[in-house]
Amino acid sequence: MSYRIGVLSVQGDFAEHVVAINDLDEADAAPVKTKKAIATCDALIIPGGESTTIGKLCERFGLDEAISKLHFAGKPIWGTCAGLILLAKDIVDSQQWRLGYMDIEIKRNAFGRQVDSFETDLAIKGIEGGQARAVLIRAPCVTKVEDNVEVLATFRDKIVMVRQDHLLGTTFHPELTEDRRVQQYFLDMVKATENRTGSD
Ligand code: GLN
């Protein structure tokens, strides 16, 4: 059994996500940028890039409708960096377009200019085998979460990884390292969803 994981490919580092997901045995990743392609996915990744640009393109091409259908069907969606900004309900000091599915508040460029981009090691709840290397690039951080949101990782008191049911968010970029444990974590979410729907 192979799971079809779409990577939204209107802008940003979608190609790296496709390669990383395809390293997993049971996943079949593909870039998707049409409503039709999005509708065929078991799960979706919204990559890093520029959240205002990705948002504008989603709106212009009506992709939000197709993404919403996945969301309301409980199909897993993983936002990385800009992708997580688009999943957030609230964005500090911004009215920019968003999907807004996750009960979180997020702050763009939260690590300041001096440390625009950096790497660190993170302990991630639910991921075994030691800390994972994390690459942060003009990264946001999550500033508020509602009770239904689980915090999976923090860096210096800043929340950098969250989960709300079938929604996953990282403010860092697991697709830019060789470690595939976060991808596997997401694939396990996809498998759990399929098992649930399969047994209904
Ligand atoms: N700062 C970017 C934004 O606000 C996100 C950066 C990233 O995705 N690497 O969209």
Short mmCIF file of C-alpha atoms and ligand atoms in Angstrom, two decimals:
data_model
loop_
_atom_site.label_atom_id
_atom_site.label_comp_id
_atom_site.label_asym_id
_atom_site.label_seq_id
_atom_site.Cartn_x
_atom_site.Cartn_y
_atom_site.Cartn_z
CA MET A 1 0.00 0.00 0.00
CA SER A 2 1.33 3.36 -0.95
CA TYR A 3 -0.08 6.66 0.27
CA ARG A 4 -0.36 9.59 -2.07
CA ILE A 5 1.07 12.68 -0.40
CA GLY A 6 0.65 15.90 -2.34
CA VAL A 7 3.05 18.79 -1.84
CA LEU A 8 1.48 22.13 -2.69
CA SER A 9 3.72 23.46 -5.43
CA VAL A 10 2.69 27.03 -6.18
CA GLN A 11 5.82 28.54 -4.55
CA GLY A 12 8.53 27.60 -2.05
CA ASP A 13 10.67 24.53 -1.36
CA PHE A 14 8.19 21.88 -2.50
CA ALA A 15 10.76 19.91 -4.51
CA GLU A 16 12.77 19.08 -1.37
CA HIS A 17 9.63 17.79 0.36
CA VAL A 18 8.82 15.52 -2.58
CA VAL A 19 12.32 13.99 -2.46
CA ALA A 20 12.21 13.57 1.33
CA ILE A 21 8.78 11.91 1.36
CA ASN A 22 9.74 9.61 -1.49
CA ASP A 23 12.57 8.29 0.68
CA LEU A 24 9.87 6.54 2.73
CA ASP A 25 8.86 3.10 1.51
CA GLU A 26 5.10 3.43 1.69
CA ALA A 27 4.69 6.97 0.40
CA ASP A 28 4.26 8.33 -3.07
CA ALA A 29 4.80 12.08 -3.09
CA ALA A 30 3.91 14.41 -5.94
CA PRO A 31 3.87 18.17 -6.44
CA VAL A 32 0.27 19.38 -6.72
CA LYS A 33 -0.99 22.76 -7.87
CA THR A 34 -4.46 22.20 -9.27
CA LYS A 35 -7.78 21.54 -7.54
CA LYS A 36 -8.01 18.24 -9.36
CA ALA A 37 -4.57 17.04 -8.24
CA ILE A 38 -5.18 18.13 -4.64
CA ALA A 39 -8.45 16.19 -4.58
CA THR A 40 -6.64 12.90 -5.30
CA CYS A 41 -4.34 13.13 -2.24
CA ASP A 42 -4.45 11.13 0.99
CA ALA A 43 -2.55 13.97 2.67
CA LEU A 44 -1.04 17.35 1.85
CA ILE A 45 2.15 19.23 2.72
CA ILE A 46 2.22 23.01 2.49
CA PRO A 47 5.90 23.95 2.18
CA GLY A 48 8.05 26.82 3.33
CA GLY A 49 8.46 29.86 1.14
CA GLU A 50 6.67 33.17 1.34
CA SER A 51 3.34 32.83 3.08
CA THR A 52 1.78 35.93 1.48
CA THR A 53 2.67 34.67 -2.01
CA ILE A 54 1.50 31.10 -1.41
CA GLY A 55 -1.70 32.51 0.11
CA LYS A 56 -2.37 34.84 -2.84
CA LEU A 57 -1.86 32.03 -5.35
CA CYS A 58 -4.14 29.67 -3.39
CA GLU A 59 -6.83 32.30 -3.39
CA ARG A 60 -6.38 33.24 -7.04
CA PHE A 61 -6.63 29.65 -8.26
CA GLY A 62 -9.34 28.67 -5.79
CA LEU A 63 -7.10 25.96 -4.31
CA ASP A 64 -8.36 26.68 -0.81
CA GLU A 65 -11.62 24.97 -1.73
CA ALA A 66 -9.82 21.73 -2.61
CA ILE A 67 -7.58 21.98 0.46
CA SER A 68 -10.63 22.56 2.69
CA LYS A 69 -12.23 19.39 1.37
CA LEU A 70 -9.16 17.41 2.46
CA HIS A 71 -9.20 19.15 5.83
CA PHE A 72 -12.89 18.51 6.50
CA ALA A 73 -12.45 14.88 5.45
CA GLY A 74 -9.80 14.63 8.21
CA LYS A 75 -6.92 14.02 5.79
CA PRO A 76 -3.59 14.97 7.34
CA ILE A 77 -2.10 18.34 6.41
CA TRP A 78 1.43 19.35 7.40
CA GLY A 79 2.53 22.97 7.17
CA THR A 80 6.22 23.83 7.37
CA CYS A 81 7.23 27.41 8.10
CA ALA A 82 5.23 29.55 5.61
CA GLY A 83 2.88 26.56 5.32
CA LEU A 84 2.22 26.66 9.06
CA ILE A 85 1.60 30.42 8.89
CA LEU A 86 -1.18 29.66 6.38
CA LEU A 87 -2.69 26.99 8.65
CA ALA A 88 -2.83 29.33 11.67
CA LYS A 89 -6.08 30.97 12.71
CA ASP A 90 -4.29 34.10 13.97
CA ILE A 91 -1.15 35.80 12.67
CA VAL A 92 0.38 38.52 14.86
CA ASP A 93 -0.02 41.97 13.24
CA SER A 94 -1.14 40.59 9.91
CA GLN A 95 -4.41 40.45 8.01
CA GLN A 96 -2.89 38.37 5.21
CA TRP A 97 -4.96 35.64 3.58
CA ARG A 98 -4.81 32.25 5.34
CA LEU A 99 -6.51 28.88 5.54
CA GLY A 100 -6.89 29.32 9.33
CA TYR A 101 -7.62 25.72 10.34
CA MET A 102 -5.36 25.51 13.40
CA ASP A 103 -6.26 27.01 16.76
CA ILE A 104 -2.95 28.78 17.16
CA GLU A 105 -1.51 32.25 16.94
CA ILE A 106 1.75 32.56 15.03
CA LYS A 107 4.34 35.30 14.73
CA ARG A 108 6.23 35.70 11.47
CA ASN A 109 10.02 36.12 11.48
CA ALA A 110 10.05 35.51 15.22
CA PHE A 111 13.76 34.95 15.66
CA GLY A 112 14.87 38.40 14.57
CA ARG A 113 17.30 39.63 11.94
CA GLN A 114 20.53 38.71 13.70
CA VAL A 115 19.63 35.05 13.69
CA ASP A 116 17.68 35.07 10.45
CA SER A 117 18.56 31.46 9.75
CA PHE A 118 20.17 28.89 12.00
CA GLU A 119 20.32 25.23 12.93
CA THR A 120 19.72 23.56 16.26
CA ASP A 121 18.89 20.18 17.81
CA LEU A 122 15.37 19.60 19.06
CA ALA A 123 13.78 17.02 21.31
CA ILE A 124 10.46 16.18 19.67
CA LYS A 125 7.60 14.59 21.60
CA GLY A 126 6.56 11.33 19.93
CA ILE A 127 9.83 10.94 18.02
CA GLU A 128 12.29 8.40 19.39
CA GLY A 129 16.01 8.06 18.86
CA GLY A 130 17.38 11.32 20.19
CA GLN A 131 17.19 14.93 19.14
CA ALA A 132 16.55 15.93 15.55
CA ARG A 133 18.51 18.55 13.64
CA ALA A 134 16.29 21.49 12.78
CA VAL A 135 16.89 24.18 10.18
CA LEU A 136 15.10 27.48 10.79
CA ILE A 137 14.94 30.05 8.00
CA ARG A 138 13.31 33.38 8.83
CA ALA A 139 11.15 31.16 10.94
CA PRO A 140 7.92 32.00 12.69
CA CYS A 141 7.09 30.76 16.17
CA VAL A 142 3.77 29.79 17.67
CA THR A 143 2.78 32.32 20.31
CA LYS A 144 -0.55 30.85 21.54
CA VAL A 145 -2.23 27.48 21.39
CA GLU A 146 -5.72 26.42 22.41
CA ASP A 147 -6.24 23.33 24.61
CA ASN A 148 -6.83 21.04 21.64
CA VAL A 149 -3.34 21.74 20.28
CA GLU A 150 -0.40 19.64 21.41
CA VAL A 151 3.03 21.26 21.62
CA LEU A 152 5.60 18.78 20.24
CA ALA A 153 8.78 20.87 20.38
CA THR A 154 10.09 24.15 21.71
CA PHE A 155 13.32 26.05 21.24
CA ARG A 156 14.29 28.49 24.01
CA ASP A 157 10.68 28.70 25.24
CA LYS A 158 9.39 29.32 21.72
CA ILE A 159 6.96 26.78 20.28
CA VAL A 160 8.28 25.34 17.02
CA MET A 161 6.19 22.20 16.45
CA VAL A 162 2.49 21.58 17.06
CA ARG A 163 -0.24 19.09 16.31
CA GLN A 164 -4.02 19.40 16.31
CA ASP A 165 -5.68 16.11 15.35
CA HIS A 166 -4.83 15.58 11.66
CA LEU A 167 -2.96 18.88 11.36
CA LEU A 168 0.82 19.06 11.90
CA GLY A 169 3.00 22.15 11.97
CA THR A 170 6.72 22.76 12.09
CA THR A 171 8.33 26.19 11.97
CA PHE A 172 11.54 24.42 10.90
CA HIS A 173 12.38 22.46 7.75
CA PRO A 174 12.77 18.66 8.15
CA GLU A 175 12.99 18.35 4.36
CA LEU A 176 16.38 20.10 4.44
CA THR A 177 18.10 17.46 6.59
CA GLU A 178 18.80 13.77 6.00
CA ASP A 179 16.73 12.73 9.01
CA ARG A 180 13.38 11.29 7.91
CA ARG A 181 11.75 10.81 11.33
CA VAL A 182 9.40 13.79 11.04
CA GLN A 183 8.31 12.57 7.59
CA GLN A 184 7.73 9.12 9.11
CA TYR A 185 5.71 10.72 11.93
CA PHE A 186 3.51 12.40 9.30
CA LEU A 187 3.17 9.19 7.31
CA ASP A 188 2.07 7.41 10.49
CA MET A 189 -0.65 10.07 10.89
CA VAL A 190 -1.77 9.33 7.30
CA LYS A 191 -1.82 5.58 7.95
CA ALA A 192 -3.85 6.05 11.15
CA THR A 193 -6.40 8.12 9.23
CA GLU A 194 -6.71 5.52 6.48
CA ASN A 195 -7.17 2.76 9.04
CA ARG A 196 -9.89 4.77 10.71
CA THR A 197 -11.81 5.42 7.49
CA GLY A 198 -11.18 1.85 6.34
CA SER A 199 -12.84 0.40 9.43
CA ASP A 200 -15.96 2.62 9.25
N1 GLN B 1 9.08 34.34 6.80
C1 GLN B 1 8.39 33.57 5.81
C2 GLN B 1 6.93 34.00 5.72
O1 GLN B 1 6.47 34.76 6.50
C3 GLN B 1 8.48 32.10 6.11
C4 GLN B 1 9.88 31.62 5.92
C5 GLN B 1 9.98 30.21 5.45
O2 GLN B 1 8.99 29.60 5.01
N2 GLN B 1 11.18 29.68 5.44
O3 GLN B 1 6.25 33.56 4.82
#
